[in-house]
XYZ file of C-alpha atoms in Angstrom:
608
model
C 74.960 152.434 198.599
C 78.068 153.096 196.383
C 77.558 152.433 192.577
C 79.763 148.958 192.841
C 77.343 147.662 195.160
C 73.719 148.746 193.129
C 75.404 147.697 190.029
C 75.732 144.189 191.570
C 72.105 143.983 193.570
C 70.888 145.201 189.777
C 72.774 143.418 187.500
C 72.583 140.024 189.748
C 68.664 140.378 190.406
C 68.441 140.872 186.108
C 71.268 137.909 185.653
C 68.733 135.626 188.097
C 65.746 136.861 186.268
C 67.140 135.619 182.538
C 68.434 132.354 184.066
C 65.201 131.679 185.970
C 63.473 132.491 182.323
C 66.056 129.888 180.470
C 65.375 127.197 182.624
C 61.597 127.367 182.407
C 61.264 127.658 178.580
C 63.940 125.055 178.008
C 63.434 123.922 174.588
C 62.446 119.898 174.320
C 62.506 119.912 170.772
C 64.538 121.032 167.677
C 61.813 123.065 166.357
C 61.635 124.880 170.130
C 65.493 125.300 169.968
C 65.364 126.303 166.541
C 61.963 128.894 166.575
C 60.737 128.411 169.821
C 57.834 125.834 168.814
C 56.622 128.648 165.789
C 54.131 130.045 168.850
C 55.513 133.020 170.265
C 52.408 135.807 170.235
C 53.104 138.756 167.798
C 53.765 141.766 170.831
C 55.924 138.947 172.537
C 58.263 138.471 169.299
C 58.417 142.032 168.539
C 59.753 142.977 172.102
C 62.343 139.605 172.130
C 62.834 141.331 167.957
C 63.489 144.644 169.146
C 65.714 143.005 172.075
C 67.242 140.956 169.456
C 67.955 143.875 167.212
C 69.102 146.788 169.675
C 72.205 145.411 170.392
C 75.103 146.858 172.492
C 75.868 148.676 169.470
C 72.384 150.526 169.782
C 72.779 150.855 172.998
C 76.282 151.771 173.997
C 78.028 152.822 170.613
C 75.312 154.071 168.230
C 74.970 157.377 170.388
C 78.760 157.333 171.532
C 79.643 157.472 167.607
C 76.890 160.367 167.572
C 78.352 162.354 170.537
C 81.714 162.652 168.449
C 80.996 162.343 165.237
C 77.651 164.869 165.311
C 76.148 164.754 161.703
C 78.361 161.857 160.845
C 77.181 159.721 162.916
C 73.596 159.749 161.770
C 74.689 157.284 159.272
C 74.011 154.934 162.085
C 70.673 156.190 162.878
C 69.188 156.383 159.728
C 70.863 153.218 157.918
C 69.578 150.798 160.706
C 66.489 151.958 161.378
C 65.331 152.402 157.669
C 67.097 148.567 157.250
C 64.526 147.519 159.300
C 61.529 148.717 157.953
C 62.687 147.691 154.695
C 62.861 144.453 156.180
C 59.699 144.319 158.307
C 58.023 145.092 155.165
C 59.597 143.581 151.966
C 60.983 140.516 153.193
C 59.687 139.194 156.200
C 56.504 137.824 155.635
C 57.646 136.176 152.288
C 60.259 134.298 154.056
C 57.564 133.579 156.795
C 55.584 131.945 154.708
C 58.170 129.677 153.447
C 58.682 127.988 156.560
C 61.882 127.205 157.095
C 64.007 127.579 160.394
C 67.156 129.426 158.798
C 68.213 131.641 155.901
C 70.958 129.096 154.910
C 67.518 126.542 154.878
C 66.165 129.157 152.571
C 69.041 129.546 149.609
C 69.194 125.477 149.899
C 65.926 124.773 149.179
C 65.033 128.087 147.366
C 68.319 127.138 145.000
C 68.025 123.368 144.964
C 71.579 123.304 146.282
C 73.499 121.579 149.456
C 75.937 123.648 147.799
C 74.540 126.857 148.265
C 73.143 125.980 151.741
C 77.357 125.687 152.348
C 77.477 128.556 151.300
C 74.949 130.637 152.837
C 76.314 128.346 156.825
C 79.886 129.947 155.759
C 78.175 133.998 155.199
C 75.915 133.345 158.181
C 78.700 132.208 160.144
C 80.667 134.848 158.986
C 78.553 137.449 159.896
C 77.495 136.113 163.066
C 81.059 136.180 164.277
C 81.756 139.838 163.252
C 78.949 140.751 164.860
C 78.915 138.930 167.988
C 82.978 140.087 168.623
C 80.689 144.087 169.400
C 78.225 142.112 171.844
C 81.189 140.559 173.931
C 83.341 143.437 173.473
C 80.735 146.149 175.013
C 80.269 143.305 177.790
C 83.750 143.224 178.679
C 83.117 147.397 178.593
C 80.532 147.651 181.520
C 81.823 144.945 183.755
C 85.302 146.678 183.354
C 84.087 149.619 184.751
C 80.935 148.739 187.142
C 81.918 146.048 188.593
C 85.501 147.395 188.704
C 87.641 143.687 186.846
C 89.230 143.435 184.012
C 87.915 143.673 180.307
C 88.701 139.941 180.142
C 87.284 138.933 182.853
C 83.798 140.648 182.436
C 83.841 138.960 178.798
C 84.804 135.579 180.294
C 81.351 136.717 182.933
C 79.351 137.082 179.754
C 80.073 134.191 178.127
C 78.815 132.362 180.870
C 75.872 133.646 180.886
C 74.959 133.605 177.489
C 76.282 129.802 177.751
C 73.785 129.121 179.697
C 70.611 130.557 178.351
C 71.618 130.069 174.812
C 72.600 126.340 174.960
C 69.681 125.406 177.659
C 67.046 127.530 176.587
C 67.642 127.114 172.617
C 65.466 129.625 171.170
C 62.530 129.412 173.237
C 64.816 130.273 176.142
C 66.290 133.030 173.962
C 62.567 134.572 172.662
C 61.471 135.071 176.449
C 64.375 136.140 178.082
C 64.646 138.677 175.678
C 61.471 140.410 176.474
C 62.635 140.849 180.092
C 65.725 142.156 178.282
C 63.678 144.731 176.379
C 62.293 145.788 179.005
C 65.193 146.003 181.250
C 67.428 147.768 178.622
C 64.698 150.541 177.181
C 64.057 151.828 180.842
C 67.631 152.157 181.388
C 68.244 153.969 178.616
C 65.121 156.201 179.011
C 65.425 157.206 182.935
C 68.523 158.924 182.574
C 67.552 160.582 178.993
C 64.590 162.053 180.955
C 66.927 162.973 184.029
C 69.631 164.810 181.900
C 66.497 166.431 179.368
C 65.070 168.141 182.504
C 68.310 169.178 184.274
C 69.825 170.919 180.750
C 66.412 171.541 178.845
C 63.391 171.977 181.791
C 61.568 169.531 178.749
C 60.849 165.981 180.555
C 60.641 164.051 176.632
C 64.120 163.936 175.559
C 63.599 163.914 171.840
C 62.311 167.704 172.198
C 64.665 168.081 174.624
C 67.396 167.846 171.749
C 66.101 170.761 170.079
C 65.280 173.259 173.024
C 67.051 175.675 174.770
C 69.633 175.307 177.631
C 67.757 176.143 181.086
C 67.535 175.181 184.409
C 70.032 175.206 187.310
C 73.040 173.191 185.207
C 71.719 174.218 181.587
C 71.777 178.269 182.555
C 75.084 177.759 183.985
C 76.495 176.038 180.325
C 74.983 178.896 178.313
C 76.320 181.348 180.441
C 73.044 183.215 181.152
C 72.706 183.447 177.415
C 69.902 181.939 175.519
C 71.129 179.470 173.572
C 69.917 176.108 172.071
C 71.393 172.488 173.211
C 73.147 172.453 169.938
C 74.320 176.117 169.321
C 75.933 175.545 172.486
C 77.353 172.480 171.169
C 78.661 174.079 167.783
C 80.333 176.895 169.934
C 82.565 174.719 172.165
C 83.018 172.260 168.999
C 84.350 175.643 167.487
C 86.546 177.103 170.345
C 88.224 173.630 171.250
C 88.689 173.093 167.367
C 86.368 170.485 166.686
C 84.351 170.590 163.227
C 80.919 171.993 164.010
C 78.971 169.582 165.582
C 75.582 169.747 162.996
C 78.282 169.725 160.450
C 79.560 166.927 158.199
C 82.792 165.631 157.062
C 82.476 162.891 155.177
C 81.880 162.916 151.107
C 78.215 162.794 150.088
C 78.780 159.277 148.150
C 80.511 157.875 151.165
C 77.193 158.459 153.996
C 75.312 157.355 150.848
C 77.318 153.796 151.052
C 77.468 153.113 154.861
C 73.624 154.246 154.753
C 72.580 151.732 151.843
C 74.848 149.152 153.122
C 73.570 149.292 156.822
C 70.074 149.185 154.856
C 70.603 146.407 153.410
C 72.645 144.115 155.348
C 70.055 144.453 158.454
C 67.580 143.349 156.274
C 70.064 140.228 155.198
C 71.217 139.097 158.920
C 70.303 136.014 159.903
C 69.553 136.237 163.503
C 66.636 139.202 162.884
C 65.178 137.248 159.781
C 65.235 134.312 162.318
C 62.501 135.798 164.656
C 60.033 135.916 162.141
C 60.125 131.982 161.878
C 58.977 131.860 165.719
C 55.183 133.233 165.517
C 52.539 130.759 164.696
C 51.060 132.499 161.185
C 52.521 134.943 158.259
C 50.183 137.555 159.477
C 51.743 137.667 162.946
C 55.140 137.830 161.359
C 53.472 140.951 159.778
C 52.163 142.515 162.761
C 55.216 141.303 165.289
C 57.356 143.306 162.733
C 55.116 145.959 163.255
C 55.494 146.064 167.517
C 59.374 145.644 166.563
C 59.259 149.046 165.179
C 57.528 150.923 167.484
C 59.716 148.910 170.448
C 62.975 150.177 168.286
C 61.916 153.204 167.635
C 61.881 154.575 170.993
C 65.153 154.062 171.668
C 66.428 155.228 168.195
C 64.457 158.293 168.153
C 66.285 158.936 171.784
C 69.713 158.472 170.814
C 70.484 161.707 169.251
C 69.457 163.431 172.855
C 71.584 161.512 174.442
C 74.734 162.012 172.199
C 74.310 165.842 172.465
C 73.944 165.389 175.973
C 76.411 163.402 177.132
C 79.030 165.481 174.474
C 78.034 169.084 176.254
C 78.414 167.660 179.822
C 81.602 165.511 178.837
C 83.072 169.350 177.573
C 81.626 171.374 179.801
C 82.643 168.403 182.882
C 86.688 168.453 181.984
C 87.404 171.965 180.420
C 86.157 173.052 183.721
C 88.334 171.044 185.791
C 91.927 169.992 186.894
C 93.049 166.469 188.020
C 95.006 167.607 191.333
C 93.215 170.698 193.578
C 95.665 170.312 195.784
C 98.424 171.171 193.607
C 96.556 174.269 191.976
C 96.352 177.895 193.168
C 94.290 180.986 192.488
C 91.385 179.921 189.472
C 91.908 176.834 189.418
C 91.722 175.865 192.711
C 88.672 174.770 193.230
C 88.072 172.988 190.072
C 89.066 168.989 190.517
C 87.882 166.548 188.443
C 85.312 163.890 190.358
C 85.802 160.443 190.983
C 84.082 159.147 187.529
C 86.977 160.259 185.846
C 89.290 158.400 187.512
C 87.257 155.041 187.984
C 87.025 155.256 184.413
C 90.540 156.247 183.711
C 91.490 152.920 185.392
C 89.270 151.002 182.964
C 91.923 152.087 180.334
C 89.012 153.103 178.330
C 89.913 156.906 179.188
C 93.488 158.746 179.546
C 95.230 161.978 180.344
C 98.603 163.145 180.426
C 99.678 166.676 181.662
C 102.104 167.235 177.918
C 102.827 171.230 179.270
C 102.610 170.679 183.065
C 100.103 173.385 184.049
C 97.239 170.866 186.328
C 94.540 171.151 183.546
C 93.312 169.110 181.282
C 93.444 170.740 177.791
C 90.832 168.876 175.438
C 91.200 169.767 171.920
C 91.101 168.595 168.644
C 93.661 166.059 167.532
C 94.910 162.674 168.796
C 96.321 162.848 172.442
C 98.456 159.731 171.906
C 99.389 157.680 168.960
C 97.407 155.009 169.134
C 95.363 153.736 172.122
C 96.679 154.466 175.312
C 98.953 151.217 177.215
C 98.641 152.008 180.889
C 101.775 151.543 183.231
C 100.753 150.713 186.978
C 98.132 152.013 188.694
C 100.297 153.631 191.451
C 102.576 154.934 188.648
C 101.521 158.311 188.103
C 102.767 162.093 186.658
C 102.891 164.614 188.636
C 99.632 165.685 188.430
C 98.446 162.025 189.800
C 97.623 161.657 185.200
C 97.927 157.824 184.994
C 101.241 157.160 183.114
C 100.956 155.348 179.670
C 103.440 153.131 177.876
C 102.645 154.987 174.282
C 104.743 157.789 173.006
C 103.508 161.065 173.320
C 102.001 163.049 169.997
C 102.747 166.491 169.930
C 98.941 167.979 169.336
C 97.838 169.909 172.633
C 95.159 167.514 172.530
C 95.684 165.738 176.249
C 92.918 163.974 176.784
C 92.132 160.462 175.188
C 88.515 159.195 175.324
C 86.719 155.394 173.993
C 83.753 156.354 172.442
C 82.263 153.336 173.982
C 81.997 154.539 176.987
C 79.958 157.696 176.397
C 76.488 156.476 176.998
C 77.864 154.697 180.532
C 79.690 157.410 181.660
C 76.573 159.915 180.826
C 75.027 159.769 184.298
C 77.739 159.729 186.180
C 78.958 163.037 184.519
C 75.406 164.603 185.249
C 75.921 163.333 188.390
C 72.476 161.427 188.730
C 72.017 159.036 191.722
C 73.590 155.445 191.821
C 71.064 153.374 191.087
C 70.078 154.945 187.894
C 73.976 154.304 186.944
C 73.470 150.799 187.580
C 70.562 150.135 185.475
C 72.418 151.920 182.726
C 75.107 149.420 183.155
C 72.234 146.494 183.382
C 70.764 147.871 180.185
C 73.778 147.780 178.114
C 74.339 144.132 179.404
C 70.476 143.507 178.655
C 71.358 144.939 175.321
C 73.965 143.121 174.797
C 73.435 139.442 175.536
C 70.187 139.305 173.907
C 71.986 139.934 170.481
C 75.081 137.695 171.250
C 72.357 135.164 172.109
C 70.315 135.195 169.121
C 73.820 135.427 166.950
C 74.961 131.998 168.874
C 71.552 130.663 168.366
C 72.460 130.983 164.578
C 75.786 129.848 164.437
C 74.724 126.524 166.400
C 71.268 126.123 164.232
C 73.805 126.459 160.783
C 76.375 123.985 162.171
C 73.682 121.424 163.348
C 70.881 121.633 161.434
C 71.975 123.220 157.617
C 75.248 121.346 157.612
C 74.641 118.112 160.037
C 70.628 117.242 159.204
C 70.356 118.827 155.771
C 73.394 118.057 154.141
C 76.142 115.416 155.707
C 73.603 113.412 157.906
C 70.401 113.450 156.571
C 69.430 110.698 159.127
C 70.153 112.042 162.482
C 67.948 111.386 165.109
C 66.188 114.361 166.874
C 67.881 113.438 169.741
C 71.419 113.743 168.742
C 70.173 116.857 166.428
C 69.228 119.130 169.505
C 72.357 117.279 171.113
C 74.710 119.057 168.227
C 73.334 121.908 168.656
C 74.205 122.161 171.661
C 77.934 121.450 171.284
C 77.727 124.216 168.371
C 76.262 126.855 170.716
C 79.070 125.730 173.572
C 81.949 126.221 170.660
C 80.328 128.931 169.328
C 80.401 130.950 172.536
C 84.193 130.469 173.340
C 85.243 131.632 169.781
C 82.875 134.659 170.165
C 84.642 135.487 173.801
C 87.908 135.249 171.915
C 86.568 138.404 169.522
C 85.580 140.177 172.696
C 88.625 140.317 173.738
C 90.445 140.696 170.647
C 88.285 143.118 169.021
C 89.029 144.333 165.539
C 87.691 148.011 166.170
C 84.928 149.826 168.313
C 81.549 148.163 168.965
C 79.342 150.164 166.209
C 82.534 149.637 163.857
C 82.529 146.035 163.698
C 78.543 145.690 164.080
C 79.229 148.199 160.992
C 81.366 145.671 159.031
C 79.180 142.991 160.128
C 76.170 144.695 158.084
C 78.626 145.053 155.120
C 79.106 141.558 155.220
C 75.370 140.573 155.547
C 74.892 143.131 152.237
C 76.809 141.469 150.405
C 76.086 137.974 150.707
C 72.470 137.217 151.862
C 70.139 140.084 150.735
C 70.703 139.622 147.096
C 70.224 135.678 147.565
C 66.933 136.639 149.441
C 65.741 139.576 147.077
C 66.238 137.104 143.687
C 65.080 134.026 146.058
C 61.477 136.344 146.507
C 61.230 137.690 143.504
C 62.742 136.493 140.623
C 61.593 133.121 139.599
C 64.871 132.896 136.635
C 67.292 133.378 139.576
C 69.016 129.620 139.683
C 71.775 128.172 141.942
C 74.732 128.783 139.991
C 74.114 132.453 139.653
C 73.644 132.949 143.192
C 75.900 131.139 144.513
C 78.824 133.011 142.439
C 77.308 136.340 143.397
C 77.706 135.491 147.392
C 81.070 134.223 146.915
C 81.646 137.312 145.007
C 80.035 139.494 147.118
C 81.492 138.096 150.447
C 85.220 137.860 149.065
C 85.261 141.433 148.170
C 83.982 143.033 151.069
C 85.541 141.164 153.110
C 89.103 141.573 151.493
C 88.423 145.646 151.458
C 87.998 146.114 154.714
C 90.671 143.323 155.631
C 92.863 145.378 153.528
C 92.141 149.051 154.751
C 91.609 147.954 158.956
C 94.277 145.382 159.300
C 96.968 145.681 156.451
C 97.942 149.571 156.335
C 95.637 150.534 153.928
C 94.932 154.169 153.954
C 92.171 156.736 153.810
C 93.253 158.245 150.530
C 93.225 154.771 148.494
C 89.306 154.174 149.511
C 88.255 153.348 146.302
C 85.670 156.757 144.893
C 86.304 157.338 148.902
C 84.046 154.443 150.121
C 85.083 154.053 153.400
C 85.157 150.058 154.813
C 82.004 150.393 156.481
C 79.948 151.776 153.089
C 81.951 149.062 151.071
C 79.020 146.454 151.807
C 77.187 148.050 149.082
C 79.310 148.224 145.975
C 79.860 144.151 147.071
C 76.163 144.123 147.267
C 76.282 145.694 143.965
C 78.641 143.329 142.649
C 76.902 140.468 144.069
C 73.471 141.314 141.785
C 75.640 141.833 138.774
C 77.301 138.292 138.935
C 74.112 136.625 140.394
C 72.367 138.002 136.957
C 74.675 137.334 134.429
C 75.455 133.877 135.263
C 71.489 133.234 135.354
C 71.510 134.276 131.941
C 73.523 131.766 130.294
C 73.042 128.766 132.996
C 69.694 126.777 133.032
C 66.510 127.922 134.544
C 65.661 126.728 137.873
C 63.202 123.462 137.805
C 59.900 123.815 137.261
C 58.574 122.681 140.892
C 61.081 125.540 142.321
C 59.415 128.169 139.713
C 56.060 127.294 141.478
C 57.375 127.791 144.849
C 59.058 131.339 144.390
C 55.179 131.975 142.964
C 53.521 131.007 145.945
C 55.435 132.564 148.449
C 53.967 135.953 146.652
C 50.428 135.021 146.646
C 49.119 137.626 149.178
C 48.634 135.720 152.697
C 47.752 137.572 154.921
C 45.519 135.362 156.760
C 45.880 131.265 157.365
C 48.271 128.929 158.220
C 51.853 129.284 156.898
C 53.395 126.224 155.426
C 54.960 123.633 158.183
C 58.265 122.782 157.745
């Protein structure tokens, strides 16, 4: 069978499975479309958590950022995962034991303030929508490629599918379709980690894989019969094709230090995680689902690195060994022809190459091969060397070959030539990965619009009935806007999950932090600090990824994805001194913050 067809028997048995699962847990109620009915067991939420949290970003980007950025990229690595344990174990089981369904239900009653519940819907909706724009743009990614349509069209496939799990299913629907998703999306990112470890490495567990040496059949022939480590060999062909070493960084010290903290932070402040912890029946199982969460994330995360260096050495070792045309190559090169992957891809418009000094190879070097993204011409429009054509000027670096980061963790197998139906999964996986997050982010978009801003602030009478009924319509609305940002995307997938974090940094996890903690925190303090907070992040990276801004005015050289924390920053400053000379919060509110920190680790949490 031809990868086309298994991606399709795959990806249609998974997209049956998660429709089958939707339509059995239905939610009935607004308290099973909001939390699922507050009784999902512990190991259940922390699979449908871990589901919820590895999004395509995780799946698809995080280690595609890794394979070409090296050391850079570990910002990714290390500010998410540390975000969540900060999360799992500062926050989570306070705001499980305060009951409510949303953080926006939180600041309102936490800052006795419709106002601030406002607010908090505009930040959550906000930073749903950044966020969400990654999920449908990495779906539009895999069906461009597997099942061979365009980028559109496989967005305008996931949208209806998350249409109809996410507005039948509410999230009860959501919660158990996202354990099959966990499932689905860890063993296709595992198998072929395990398949490339032992064909470079000999070492079956990836993560030691990472750090062995090159052996075997296909790792021998990449050292050259020398012995060499996975990344030594990595460093050298970073260094001959001009690349900065690969275990090397670039970027300033105080820079990784902001994207770190902010990525910290802001997971630990988005909505549609914090949501989860609502759905178990008692504050302890919040406790110990958070704990299955980690374990569930962490064997992916602790994977990804493998996988970067892996797919980087066979992406080099793949083209600089190959031409595009045999046929119109003698002597050396004859042989060497690059294999179908790199054209199916190629006509994606996700990779490019262009023949700049007419010799049949493909030089890849350091530098930008075009300026700006590649605009293909026709398919049958082609260069001499049968190089698609491209609509973009030419730069004049002998860089020749263009490459989407987003497609490194997809296109992995098919380099190591592994068997079809481990491709497929892959490409089930990342759509596993995927539309569990854009579900959960549409699940809070629709639960802001209908129940912070319909039942708890403009119609404080609404019947259950038309409740569940709105959110509904909010899920259905929510999901065309979100297919708009998949196919308008405002940068790579882990970029704008980046700038989603910022966002979420900014705005909620001071709120949250003060909410917890400080019982002086009032309404008008917080409320100025996540206006402050949200307007200045958001105008930074506005500025500096849509209005010409440039690297060299980054304020102290805080790039837009670190900016999150100096708004987070800013956010605490105005939250505190506007407490200090505005009234104290009412008494009964005092009391409230001081019982959500009475240890509980056992009983029933409050109802709402």
């Amino acid at each position: 069978m031809t990868v086309q067809a298994w991606t399709l028997l795959i990806v249609g048995l998974t997209f049956i499975l998660y429709i089958g699962i939707a339509f059995w847990a239905r939610a009935g109620s607004t308290k099973e479309f909001y939390v699922a009915g507050g009784g999902v067991p512990p190991i259940a939420n922390g699979m449908a958590t871990a589901a919820d949290w590895m999004s395509a970003a995780s799946f698809i980007s995080m280690a595609g950022i890794i394979s070409f950025a090296g050391y850079d990229g570990s910002v990714y690595l290390m500010g998410w995962t540390g975000g969540y344990v900060l999360l799992a174990l500062l926050l989570a089981p306070y705001l499980r034991k305060f009951g409510k369904f949303t953080v926006p239900d939180f600041v309102g009653d936490r800052y006795y303030s419709n106002s601030a519940r406002v607010v908090a819907v505009v930040c959550a909706i906000f930073v749903s929508f950044t966020y969400v724009a990654g999920q449908m743009r990495g779906v539009g990614v895999v069906f461009s490629r597997f099942l061979e349509v365009d980028i559109n069209t496989g967005v305008f496939i996931g949208m209806g599918m998350v249409f109809f799990y996410a507005v039948l299913g509410g999230m009860k629907g959501i919660t158990y379709t996202q354990v099959a998703q966990y499932v689905i999306l860890i063993f296709a990112f595992m198998v072929p980690a395990i398949f490339i470890s032992l064909m470079l490495t000999d070492q079956v567990i990836p993560q030691i894989g990472f750090g062995s040496t090159l052996s075997g059949e296909i790792g021998s022939q990449i050292a050259d019969g020398k012995t060499l480590s996975l990344l030594t060999k990595l460093n050298q062909l970073h260094h001959e094709l001009g690349f900065a070493a690969y275990t090397d960084g670039s970027k300033s010290m105080i820079d990784l230090f902001c994207i770190t903290a902010a990525l910290m932070v802001g997971t630990a402040g988005l909505p549609h995680v914090i949501v989860r912890f609502y759905t178990v029946p008692k504050v302890r199982d919040a406790r110990v689902s958070a704990g299955w969460a980690l374990l569930f994330i962490a064997i992916l995360y602790t994977t990804a690195p493998a996988v970067a260096a892996f797919a980087r050495t066979n992406l080099i070792y793949a083209v600089n060994e190959a031409t595009y045309t045999p046929k119109q190559t003698t002597g050396a090169n004859q042989d060497k022809a690059v294999p179908d992957w790199f054209k199916k891809w190629e006509n994606t418009g996700l990779l490019a190459w262009v023949d700049k000094n007419n010799d049949g190879l493909i030089q890849y070097r350091q530098g930008p091969a075009f300026n700006g993204k590649p605009q293909f011409k026709a398919k049958d429009q082609r260069g001499s060397h049968g190089e698609r054509l491209i609509e973009n000027p030419l730069s004049a670096n002998s860089n020749e070959l263009y490459i989407d980061r987003d497609i490194m963790v997809l296109a992995n197998p098919e380099i190591a030539k592994l068997p079809a139906w481990i491709i497929a999964l892959v490409a089930a996986g990342a759509l596993a990965a995927a539309l569990s997050t854009a579900a959960g982010l549409l699940l809070v978009v629709s639960t802001a619009i209908s129940h912070d801003l319909l039942k708890r602030t403009f119609r404080p009478n609404i019947s259950e009935k038309n409740e569940l009924l709105a959110a509904r319509i909010a899920a259905a609305v929510a999901v065309v806007i979100a297919g708009y940002f998949g196919i308008n995307p405002p940068g790579f997938v882990a970029q704008v999950v980046a700038f989603a974090f910022g966002l979420a940094a900014s705005t909620f996890f001071p709120a949250i932090i003060l909410g917890i903690f400080s019982k002086r925190a009032n309404r008008e303090g917080v409320v100025s600090g996540m206006l402050a907070g949200l307007v200045f992040t958001s105008a930074y990276i506005i500025y500096f990824k849509f209005m010409g801004g440039t690297a060299e005015q980054y304020w102290w050289g805080i790039s837009p994805e670190g900016i999150g924390t100096l708004g987070m920053v800013l956010n605490f400053v105005v939250s505190l001194i506007i407490t200090q000379f505005t009234p104290p919060p009412p008494s009964e509110v005092q009391a409230l913050v001081e019982s959500i920190r009475i240890p509980s680790g056992a009983g029933q949490a409050s109802e709402h």
